[in-house]
Coordinates of N, CA and C in Angstrom, one line a residue:
M2 N 45.6 -12.5 93.1 CA 45.1 -11.3 92.3 C 45.2 -10.1 93.3
K3 N 45.7 -9.0 92.7 CA 45.8 -7.8 93.5 C 44.8 -6.9 93.2
Y4 N 44.4 -6.0 94.1 CA 43.5 -5.0 93.9 C 44.0 -3.7 93.9
I5 N 43.3 -2.8 93.2 CA 43.7 -1.4 93.1 C 43.0 -0.4 93.9
H6 N 43.6 0.4 94.7 CA 42.9 1.3 95.5 C 42.6 2.5 94.5
A7 N 41.2 2.7 94.3 CA 40.8 3.8 93.5 C 41.1 5.2 94.1
N8 N 41.1 5.2 95.4 CA 41.5 6.4 96.2 C 42.2 6.0 97.5
P9 N 42.6 6.9 98.3 CA 43.3 6.6 99.6 C 42.4 5.7 100.5
T10 N 41.1 5.7 100.3 CA 40.2 5.0 101.2 C 40.4 3.5 101.0
P11 N 40.9 2.7 101.9 CA 41.2 1.3 101.7 C 39.9 0.4 101.6
Q12 N 38.7 1.1 101.9 CA 37.5 0.3 101.8 C 37.0 0.3 100.3
L13 N 37.5 1.0 99.4 CA 37.1 1.0 98.0 C 38.1 0.1 97.2
K14 N 37.6 -1.0 96.7 CA 38.4 -1.9 95.9 C 37.9 -2.0 94.6
C15 N 38.9 -2.3 93.6 CA 38.5 -2.4 92.2 C 39.3 -3.7 91.6
Y16 N 38.5 -4.5 91.0 CA 39.0 -5.8 90.5 C 38.7 -5.9 89.0
C17 N 39.7 -6.5 88.2 CA 39.5 -6.7 86.8 C 39.3 -8.1 86.6
F18 N 38.3 -8.6 85.9 CA 38.0 -10.0 85.5 C 38.1 -10.2 84.0
V19 N 39.0 -11.0 83.6 CA 39.1 -11.4 82.2 C 39.4 -13.0 82.2
G20 N 39.3 -13.6 81.0 CA 39.4 -15.0 80.9 C 40.8 -15.5 81.2
G21 N 40.9 -16.8 81.5 CA 42.2 -17.4 81.7 C 42.5 -17.6 83.2
R22 N 41.6 -17.2 84.1 CA 41.9 -17.6 85.5 C 40.8 -18.5 86.1
D23 N 41.1 -19.0 87.2 CA 40.2 -20.0 87.9 C 38.9 -19.2 88.3
I24 N 37.7 -19.7 88.0 CA 36.5 -19.1 88.3 C 36.2 -19.0 89.8
H25 N 36.7 -20.1 90.5 CA 36.4 -20.2 91.9 C 37.3 -19.1 92.7
A26 N 38.4 -18.8 92.2 CA 39.3 -17.8 92.7 C 38.7 -16.4 92.5
D27 N 38.1 -16.2 91.3 CA 37.5 -14.9 91.0 C 36.2 -14.7 91.9
R28 N 35.4 -15.8 92.1 CA 34.3 -15.6 92.9 C 34.6 -15.4 94.4
A29 N 35.8 -16.0 94.8 CA 36.2 -15.8 96.2 C 36.6 -14.4 96.4
V30 N 37.1 -13.7 95.4 CA 37.4 -12.3 95.6 C 36.2 -11.5 95.8
I31 N 35.1 -11.8 95.1 CA 33.8 -11.0 95.3 C 33.2 -11.3 96.7
E32 N 33.1 -12.7 97.0 CA 32.5 -13.1 98.3 C 33.4 -12.6 99.5
G33 N 34.7 -12.5 99.3 CA 35.5 -12.1 100.4 C 35.6 -10.5 100.6
A34 N 34.9 -9.8 99.8 CA 35.0 -8.3 99.9 C 33.9 -7.7 100.6
K35 N 33.2 -8.5 101.4 CA 32.1 -8.0 102.3 C 32.6 -6.9 103.2
G36 N 31.8 -5.8 103.2 CA 32.2 -4.7 104.1 C 33.0 -3.7 103.4
S37 N 33.3 -3.9 102.1 CA 34.0 -2.9 101.3 C 33.1 -2.5 100.1
S38 N 33.4 -1.3 99.5 CA 32.8 -0.8 98.3 C 33.6 -1.5 97.2
L39 N 32.9 -2.2 96.4 CA 33.5 -3.1 95.4 C 33.2 -2.7 94.0
I40 N 34.2 -2.5 93.1 CA 34.0 -2.1 91.7 C 34.5 -3.3 90.9
L41 N 33.6 -3.9 90.1 CA 34.1 -5.1 89.3 C 34.1 -4.5 87.8
V42 N 35.3 -4.8 87.1 CA 35.4 -4.5 85.7 C 35.7 -5.7 84.9
G43 N 35.0 -6.0 83.9 CA 35.3 -7.2 83.1 C 34.6 -7.3 81.8
T44 N 34.8 -8.3 81.0 CA 34.2 -8.5 79.8 C 32.8 -9.2 80.0
P45 N 31.8 -9.1 79.1 CA 30.5 -9.7 79.4 C 30.6 -11.2 79.6
G46 N 31.4 -11.9 78.8 CA 31.5 -13.3 78.9 C 32.1 -13.8 80.2
R47 N 33.1 -13.1 80.7 CA 33.7 -13.5 81.9 C 32.8 -13.1 83.2
V48 N 32.2 -12.0 83.2 CA 31.4 -11.6 84.3 C 30.1 -12.6 84.4
R49 N 29.6 -13.0 83.2 CA 28.5 -13.9 83.2 C 29.0 -15.3 83.8
H50 N 30.2 -15.7 83.4 CA 30.7 -17.0 83.7 C 30.9 -17.0 85.2
I51 N 31.4 -15.9 85.9 CA 31.6 -15.8 87.3 C 30.3 -15.8 88.1
L52 N 29.2 -15.1 87.6 CA 28.1 -14.9 88.3 C 27.0 -16.0 88.0
C53 N 27.1 -16.7 86.9 CA 25.9 -17.5 86.5 C 26.2 -18.9 86.2
E54 N 27.4 -19.4 85.8 CA 27.7 -20.7 85.3 C 27.5 -21.7 86.4
K55 N 26.9 -22.9 86.0 CA 26.7 -24.1 86.9 C 27.9 -24.6 87.6
E56 N 29.1 -24.5 86.8 CA 30.3 -25.1 87.4 C 30.7 -24.2 88.5
A57 N 30.2 -23.0 88.7 CA 30.6 -22.2 89.8 C 29.7 -22.5 91.1
D58 N 29.1 -23.7 91.1 CA 28.3 -24.2 92.2 C 26.9 -23.7 92.2
S59 N 26.8 -22.4 92.2 CA 25.4 -21.7 92.2 C 25.6 -20.3 91.7
P60 N 24.5 -19.8 91.2 CA 24.5 -18.4 90.8 C 25.0 -17.4 92.0
L61 N 25.8 -16.5 91.6 CA 26.2 -15.5 92.7 C 25.3 -14.3 92.6
R62 N 24.5 -14.2 93.6 CA 23.4 -13.1 93.7 C 24.1 -11.8 94.2
M63 N 24.1 -10.8 93.4 CA 24.6 -9.5 93.7 C 23.5 -8.6 94.3
K64 N 23.1 -8.9 95.5 CA 21.9 -8.3 96.0 C 22.2 -6.9 96.4
T65 N 23.5 -6.5 96.6 CA 23.8 -5.1 97.1 C 24.3 -4.3 96.0
A66 N 24.3 -4.8 94.7 CA 24.8 -4.1 93.6 C 24.0 -2.9 93.3
E67 N 24.6 -1.8 93.1 CA 23.8 -0.5 93.0 C 23.9 0.1 91.6
V68 N 25.0 -0.1 91.0 CA 25.3 0.5 89.7 C 25.9 -0.5 88.7
L69 N 25.3 -0.4 87.4 CA 25.8 -1.2 86.3 C 26.2 -0.2 85.2
V70 N 27.4 -0.3 84.8 CA 27.9 0.6 83.7 C 28.2 -0.2 82.5
L71 N 27.6 0.1 81.3 CA 28.0 -0.6 80.0 C 28.7 0.4 79.1
D72 N 29.9 0.2 78.9 CA 30.6 1.1 77.9 C 30.5 0.4 76.5
E73 N 30.4 1.3 75.6 CA 30.0 0.8 74.2 C 28.8 0.0 74.3
A74 N 27.7 0.5 74.9 CA 26.5 -0.2 75.2 C 25.9 -0.9 74.0
D75 N 25.9 -0.1 72.8 CA 25.2 -0.6 71.7 C 25.9 -1.8 71.1
R76 N 27.2 -2.0 71.3 CA 27.9 -3.2 70.9 C 27.7 -4.4 72.0
L77 N 27.6 -4.0 73.2 CA 27.4 -5.1 74.3 C 26.1 -5.6 74.2
L78 N 25.1 -4.9 73.7 CA 23.6 -5.4 73.6 C 23.4 -5.9 72.2
A79 N 24.4 -6.2 71.4 CA 24.3 -6.7 70.1 C 25.5 -7.7 69.9
L80 N 25.7 -7.9 68.6 CA 26.9 -8.7 68.3 C 27.2 -9.9 69.0
G81 N 26.0 -10.7 69.4 CA 26.2 -11.9 70.1 C 26.3 -11.8 71.7
F82 N 26.3 -10.6 72.2 CA 26.4 -10.5 73.6 C 25.0 -10.5 74.4
E83 N 24.0 -10.6 73.7 CA 22.6 -10.5 74.3 C 22.4 -11.5 75.3
K84 N 22.8 -12.8 75.1 CA 22.6 -13.8 76.1 C 23.4 -13.6 77.4
D85 N 24.7 -13.1 77.2 CA 25.5 -12.8 78.4 C 24.9 -11.6 79.2
M86 N 24.5 -10.6 78.5 CA 24.0 -9.5 79.2 C 22.6 -9.8 79.9
S87 N 21.8 -10.6 79.3 CA 20.5 -11.0 79.8 C 20.7 -11.8 81.1
D88 N 21.7 -12.7 81.1 CA 22.0 -13.5 82.3 C 22.5 -12.6 83.4
I89 N 23.4 -11.6 83.1 CA 23.9 -10.7 84.0 C 22.8 -9.9 84.7
F90 N 21.9 -9.4 83.8 CA 20.7 -8.6 84.3 C 20.0 -9.4 85.3
A91 N 19.8 -10.7 85.1 CA 19.0 -11.5 85.9 C 19.4 -11.7 87.4
V92 N 20.7 -11.6 87.5 CA 21.3 -11.7 88.9 C 21.6 -10.5 89.6
L93 N 21.2 -9.3 88.9 CA 21.4 -8.1 89.6 C 20.1 -7.6 90.1
P94 N 20.1 -6.8 91.1 CA 18.8 -6.2 91.6 C 18.1 -5.4 90.6
K95 N 16.8 -5.5 90.6 CA 15.9 -4.6 89.6 C 16.1 -3.2 90.0
Q96 N 16.1 -2.8 91.3 CA 16.4 -1.5 91.8 C 17.9 -1.2 91.7
R97 N 18.3 -0.6 90.6 CA 19.7 -0.2 90.4 C 19.7 0.9 89.4
R98 N 20.9 1.6 89.4 CA 21.2 2.5 88.3 C 21.9 1.9 87.2
T99 N 21.5 2.0 86.0 CA 22.2 1.4 84.8 C 22.7 2.6 83.9
C100 N 23.9 2.7 83.6 CA 24.5 3.8 82.8 C 25.0 3.2 81.5
L101 N 24.5 3.6 80.4 CA 24.8 3.2 79.1 C 25.6 4.3 78.3
F102 N 26.8 3.9 77.9 CA 27.7 4.8 77.2 C 27.9 4.5 75.8
S103 N 27.7 5.4 74.8 CA 28.0 5.1 73.5 C 28.3 6.4 72.8
A104 N 29.2 6.4 71.8 CA 29.6 7.5 71.1 C 29.0 7.6 69.7
T105 N 28.2 6.6 69.4 CA 27.7 6.5 68.0 C 26.2 6.5 67.8
L106 N 25.5 6.4 68.9 CA 24.0 6.3 68.8 C 23.3 7.6 68.8
A107 N 22.1 7.6 68.2 CA 21.3 8.8 68.2 C 19.9 8.4 67.9
G108 N 18.9 9.2 68.3 CA 17.5 9.1 67.9 C 16.9 7.8 68.2
A109 N 16.3 7.0 67.2 CA 15.6 5.8 67.5 C 16.5 4.7 68.1
E110 N 17.7 4.8 67.7 CA 18.6 3.7 68.2 C 18.8 3.8 69.7
I111 N 18.8 5.0 70.3 CA 18.8 5.2 71.7 C 17.6 4.5 72.4
K112 N 16.4 4.7 71.8 CA 15.2 4.1 72.4 C 15.3 2.6 72.4
Q113 N 15.8 2.0 71.3 CA 15.9 0.6 71.2 C 16.9 0.1 72.2
L114 N 18.0 0.8 72.5 CA 19.0 0.3 73.5 C 18.4 0.4 74.9
V115 N 17.6 1.5 75.1 CA 17.0 1.7 76.5 C 16.1 0.5 76.7
K116 N 15.4 0.0 75.7 CA 14.3 -1.0 75.8 C 15.1 -2.3 76.0
K117 N 16.2 -2.6 75.3 CA 16.9 -3.8 75.5 C 17.5 -3.9 77.0
A118 N 17.9 -2.8 77.5 CA 18.5 -2.8 78.8 C 17.5 -2.9 79.9
G119 N 16.2 -2.7 79.5 CA 15.2 -2.7 80.5 C 15.1 -1.6 81.5
L120 N 15.5 -0.4 81.0 CA 15.6 0.8 81.8 C 14.2 1.4 82.1
R121 N 14.0 1.9 83.3 CA 12.8 2.5 83.7 C 13.1 4.0 84.0
N122 N 12.3 5.0 83.6 CA 12.6 6.4 83.8 C 14.0 6.7 83.4
P123 N 14.3 6.4 82.2 CA 15.7 6.8 81.7 C 15.9 8.3 81.5
V124 N 17.1 8.8 81.7 CA 17.6 10.1 81.5 C 18.7 10.1 80.4
H125 N 18.5 10.9 79.4 CA 19.4 10.9 78.3 C 20.4 12.1 78.5
V126 N 21.7 11.8 78.7 CA 22.7 12.9 78.8 C 23.5 12.8 77.5
K127 N 23.5 13.9 76.8 CA 24.3 14.0 75.6 C 25.5 15.0 75.7
V128 N 26.7 14.6 75.6 CA 27.8 15.5 75.7 C 28.0 16.2 74.3
S129 N 27.5 17.4 74.2 CA 27.6 18.2 73.0 C 27.4 19.7 73.4
R130 N 27.5 20.5 72.4 CA 27.3 21.9 72.5 C 26.4 22.4 71.4
S131 N 25.7 23.4 71.6 CA 24.7 23.9 70.7 C 25.4 24.9 69.8
S132 N 25.1 24.9 68.5 CA 25.8 25.9 67.6 C 25.0 27.2 67.8
S133 N 23.9 27.3 68.3 CA 23.1 28.5 68.6 C 22.9 28.5 70.2
S134 N 22.2 29.6 70.5 CA 22.0 29.8 71.9 C 21.1 28.6 72.4
P135 N 21.5 28.2 73.7 CA 20.7 27.0 74.3 C 19.2 27.3 74.3
S136 N 18.8 28.5 74.4 CA 17.4 28.8 74.5 C 16.9 28.8 73.2
T137 N 17.5 28.8 72.0 CA 16.9 28.8 70.7 C 16.4 27.6 70.4
E138 N 15.1 27.6 70.1 CA 14.4 26.2 69.7 C 14.9 25.8 68.3
G139 N 15.2 24.5 68.2 CA 15.7 24.0 67.0 C 17.1 24.1 66.8
G140 N 17.9 24.5 67.8 CA 19.3 24.7 67.5 C 20.0 23.4 67.2
K141 N 20.9 23.5 66.3 CA 21.6 22.2 65.8 C 22.7 21.8 66.7
D142 N 22.9 20.5 67.1 CA 23.9 20.1 67.9 C 25.2 19.8 67.2
T143 N 26.3 20.2 67.6 CA 27.6 19.8 67.0 C 28.4 19.2 68.1
Y144 N 29.1 18.1 67.8 CA 29.9 17.4 68.8 C 31.2 17.9 68.9
D145 N 31.7 18.0 70.2 CA 33.1 18.5 70.4 C 34.1 17.4 70.2
L146 N 35.1 17.6 69.5 CA 36.3 16.8 69.4 C 37.5 17.4 69.9
P147 N 38.6 16.7 70.3 CA 39.7 17.3 70.7 C 40.3 18.3 69.6
K148 N 40.7 19.5 70.1 CA 41.0 20.5 69.1 C 42.2 20.1 68.3
G149 N 43.1 19.3 68.9 CA 44.3 18.9 68.1 C 44.1 17.7 67.2
L150 N 43.0 17.1 67.3 CA 42.7 15.8 66.5 C 42.5 16.1 65.1
E151 N 43.2 15.4 64.2 CA 42.9 15.5 62.8 C 42.7 14.0 62.2
N152 N 41.8 13.8 61.4 CA 41.5 12.5 60.9 C 41.8 12.6 59.3
Y153 N 42.4 11.5 58.9 CA 42.8 11.4 57.4 C 42.4 10.1 56.9
Y154 N 42.1 10.1 55.6 CA 41.9 8.8 54.9 C 42.4 9.0 53.5
K155 N 42.8 7.9 52.8 CA 43.3 8.0 51.4 C 42.9 6.7 50.7
V156 N 42.4 6.8 49.5 CA 42.1 5.7 48.6 C 43.3 5.4 47.9
I157 N 43.8 4.1 48.0 CA 45.2 3.9 47.4 C 45.3 2.5 47.0
A158 N 46.2 2.2 46.0 CA 46.4 0.8 45.6 C 47.0 0.0 46.7
Q159 N 46.7 -1.3 46.8 CA 47.2 -2.1 47.9 C 48.7 -2.1 48.0
R160 N 49.3 -2.2 46.8 CA 50.9 -2.3 46.7 C 51.5 -1.0 47.2
E161 N 50.7 0.1 47.3 CA 51.4 1.3 47.6 C 51.1 1.7 49.0
K162 N 50.2 1.0 49.8 CA 49.7 1.3 51.1 C 50.8 1.5 52.1
L163 N 51.7 0.5 52.2 CA 52.7 0.5 53.2 C 53.7 1.7 53.2
A164 N 54.1 1.9 51.9 CA 55.2 3.0 51.7 C 54.4 4.4 51.9
W165 N 53.2 4.5 51.4 CA 52.5 5.8 51.7 C 52.3 6.0 53.2
M166 N 51.8 5.0 53.8 CA 51.6 5.2 55.3 C 52.8 5.5 56.0
K167 N 53.9 4.9 55.7 CA 55.2 5.2 56.4 C 55.5 6.6 56.2
R168 N 55.5 7.1 55.0 CA 55.8 8.6 54.8 C 54.8 9.5 55.5
F169 N 53.5 9.1 55.5 CA 52.6 9.9 56.2 C 52.8 10.0 57.6
V170 N 53.0 8.9 58.3 CA 53.3 8.9 59.7 C 54.6 9.6 60.1
E171 N 55.6 9.4 59.3 CA 56.9 10.1 59.5 C 56.7 11.6 59.5
A172 N 55.9 12.1 58.6 CA 55.7 13.5 58.5 C 55.0 14.1 59.7
R173 N 54.3 13.3 60.5 CA 53.5 13.8 61.6 C 53.9 13.3 62.9
A174 N 54.7 12.2 63.0 CA 55.1 11.6 64.2 C 56.0 12.4 65.1
R175 N 56.8 13.1 64.6 CA 57.8 13.9 65.4 C 57.1 15.1 66.1
G176 N 57.2 14.9 67.4 CA 56.5 16.0 68.3 C 55.1 15.9 68.5
S177 N 54.5 14.7 68.0 CA 53.1 14.5 68.1 C 52.8 13.0 68.2
K178 N 51.6 12.6 68.5 CA 51.3 11.3 68.6 C 50.3 10.8 67.6
V179 N 50.5 9.7 66.9 CA 49.6 9.2 65.8 C 49.1 7.9 66.2
L180 N 47.9 7.7 66.0 CA 47.2 6.4 66.1 C 46.9 5.9 64.7
V181 N 47.2 4.7 64.5 CA 46.9 3.9 63.2 C 46.1 2.7 63.5
F182 N 44.9 2.6 62.9 CA 44.0 1.4 63.1 C 44.1 0.5 61.9
F183 N 44.1 -0.8 62.3 CA 44.1 -1.9 61.3 C 42.9 -2.8 61.5
L184 N 42.5 -3.5 60.5 CA 41.3 -4.3 60.5 C 41.4 -5.5 61.5
T185 N 42.6 -6.1 61.6 CA 42.7 -7.4 62.4 C 43.9 -7.3 63.3
C186 N 44.0 -8.2 64.3 CA 45.1 -8.3 65.2 C 46.3 -8.7 64.4
A187 N 46.1 -9.7 63.5 CA 47.2 -10.1 62.6 C 47.9 -9.0 61.9
S188 N 47.0 -8.1 61.3 CA 47.5 -7.0 60.6 C 48.3 -6.0 61.5
V189 N 47.9 -5.8 62.7 CA 48.7 -5.0 63.6 C 50.1 -5.6 63.8
D190 N 50.1 -6.9 64.1 CA 51.4 -7.6 64.3 C 52.3 -7.4 63.1
Y191 N 51.7 -7.6 61.9 CA 52.5 -7.5 60.7 C 53.2 -6.2 60.5
H192 N 52.3 -5.1 60.6 CA 52.7 -3.8 60.3 C 53.7 -3.4 61.4
F193 N 53.4 -3.8 62.6 CA 54.4 -3.4 63.8 C 55.7 -4.0 63.5
A194 N 55.8 -5.3 63.1 CA 57.1 -5.9 62.7 C 57.8 -5.2 61.5
V195 N 57.1 -4.8 60.5 CA 57.7 -4.2 59.4 C 58.2 -2.8 59.7
L196 N 57.3 -2.0 60.4 CA 57.6 -0.6 60.7 C 58.8 -0.6 61.6
K197 N 58.8 -1.6 62.5 CA 59.9 -1.6 63.5 C 61.2 -1.8 62.8
E198 N 61.3 -2.7 61.8 CA 62.4 -2.9 61.1 C 62.8 -1.6 60.2
L199 N 61.9 -1.0 59.6 CA 62.0 0.1 58.7 C 62.5 1.3 59.6
W200 N 62.1 1.5 60.8 CA 62.4 2.6 61.6 C 63.5 2.3 62.6
K201 N 64.2 1.2 62.4 CA 65.2 0.8 63.4 C 66.2 1.8 63.8
G202 N 66.6 2.6 62.8 CA 67.6 3.7 63.1 C 67.0 4.8 63.9
E203 N 65.7 5.2 63.6 CA 65.2 6.2 64.3 C 64.7 5.8 65.7
M204 N 64.6 4.5 66.0 CA 64.1 4.1 67.3 C 65.2 3.7 68.3
E205 N 66.4 3.8 67.8 CA 67.6 3.4 68.6 C 68.3 4.7 69.1
G206 N 69.3 4.5 70.0 CA 70.1 5.7 70.5 C 69.5 6.3 71.7
E207 N 70.2 7.3 72.3 CA 69.8 7.9 73.5 C 68.6 8.8 73.2
S208 N 68.3 9.3 72.1 CA 67.2 10.2 71.8 C 66.5 9.8 70.6
P209 N 65.7 8.7 70.6 CA 65.1 8.2 69.5 C 64.0 9.2 69.0
S210 N 63.9 9.3 67.7 CA 63.0 10.2 67.1 C 61.5 9.6 66.9
I211 N 61.4 8.3 67.0 CA 60.2 7.7 66.8 C 60.1 6.6 67.9
S212 N 58.9 6.5 68.5 CA 58.6 5.4 69.4 C 57.4 4.8 68.9
L213 N 57.5 3.3 68.8 CA 56.5 2.6 68.1 C 55.8 1.5 69.1
H214 N 54.5 1.5 69.2 CA 53.9 0.6 70.1 C 52.8 -0.1 69.4
R215 N 52.4 -1.3 69.9 CA 51.2 -2.0 69.3 C 50.3 -2.5 70.4
M216 N 49.0 -2.5 70.1 CA 48.0 -3.0 71.1 C 46.8 -3.6 70.4
H217 N 46.4 -4.9 70.8 CA 45.2 -5.5 70.2 C 44.7 -6.5 71.2
G218 N 43.6 -7.1 70.9 CA 42.9 -7.9 71.8 C 43.5 -9.3 72.1
H219 N 44.5 -9.7 71.2 CA 45.1 -11.0 71.4 C 46.4 -10.9 72.4
M220 N 46.8 -9.8 72.7 CA 47.9 -9.6 73.6 C 47.4 -9.8 75.0
T221 N 48.3 -10.1 75.9 CA 48.0 -10.2 77.4 C 47.6 -8.9 78.0
P222 N 46.8 -8.9 79.0 CA 46.4 -7.7 79.6 C 47.7 -6.8 80.1
S223 N 48.6 -7.6 80.6 CA 49.8 -6.8 81.1 C 50.6 -6.1 79.9
A224 N 50.6 -6.9 78.7 CA 51.3 -6.3 77.6 C 50.5 -5.1 77.0
R225 N 49.2 -5.2 77.0 CA 48.3 -4.1 76.5 C 48.5 -2.9 77.4
H226 N 48.5 -3.1 78.7 CA 48.7 -2.1 79.7 C 50.0 -1.3 79.5
K227 N 51.1 -2.1 79.3 CA 52.4 -1.6 79.2 C 52.4 -0.7 77.9
A228 N 51.8 -1.2 76.8 CA 51.9 -0.5 75.5 C 51.1 0.8 75.7
Y229 N 49.9 0.8 76.4 CA 49.1 1.9 76.5 C 49.8 3.0 77.4
K230 N 50.5 2.5 78.5 CA 51.2 3.4 79.3 C 52.4 4.1 78.6
A231 N 53.0 3.3 77.8 CA 54.2 3.9 77.1 C 53.8 5.0 76.1
F232 N 52.6 4.7 75.4 CA 52.0 5.6 74.4 C 51.5 6.9 75.1
S233 N 50.7 6.7 76.2 CA 50.1 7.9 76.9 C 51.1 8.7 77.6
E234 N 52.2 8.2 78.1 CA 53.2 9.0 78.8 C 54.3 9.5 77.9
G235 N 54.3 9.0 76.7 CA 55.4 9.4 75.8 C 55.1 10.8 75.3
K236 N 56.2 11.5 74.7 CA 56.0 12.8 74.2 C 56.1 12.8 72.7

């Protein structure tokens, strides 16, 4: 397993933990990083497996852990992840900073999330701007979105969906980037294969007019990273 230097300081190390690797090797990475500032990135199930499972000989106590970050916290503390997160909380120091990130929660939902995470003295930071002066009481919050982002939807018959989507993307793909979301990984694979064949001419040659990439959870981490890099660096 290779580590990534987050900055030129060699004492700061970052590791990614996902399923499919030997648990003892992953634990050895953590235990062998003494004296370094260590950042662990992983899925709830894998992190719990490394820290808590009996087959790992004994729970791995993270006595020096200072910060826990939960991205999409509302989903991590629901949808069947409660047991994983509770076990992870149990092996972390009570005196720590816990950061919860979510783009969809507001009001009472935030209070419930804070309670589930066991936070004490929480501070709520909302990335937004006020439509009126910040000093005006009762000003309404409006959330900032990228200025160039446009969202579309269309109610259409199933038999017409592929043809309409193809025309829609073609009209906007040249000179810009388009994200298309599908319901399942299988649907991503299907549409990728079909569109790749339909756009075969546009994707070939020295100056292709369309670049097509796919990314979903059933792909290997390296394949997802390759697709993400190609999309983010493409023009």
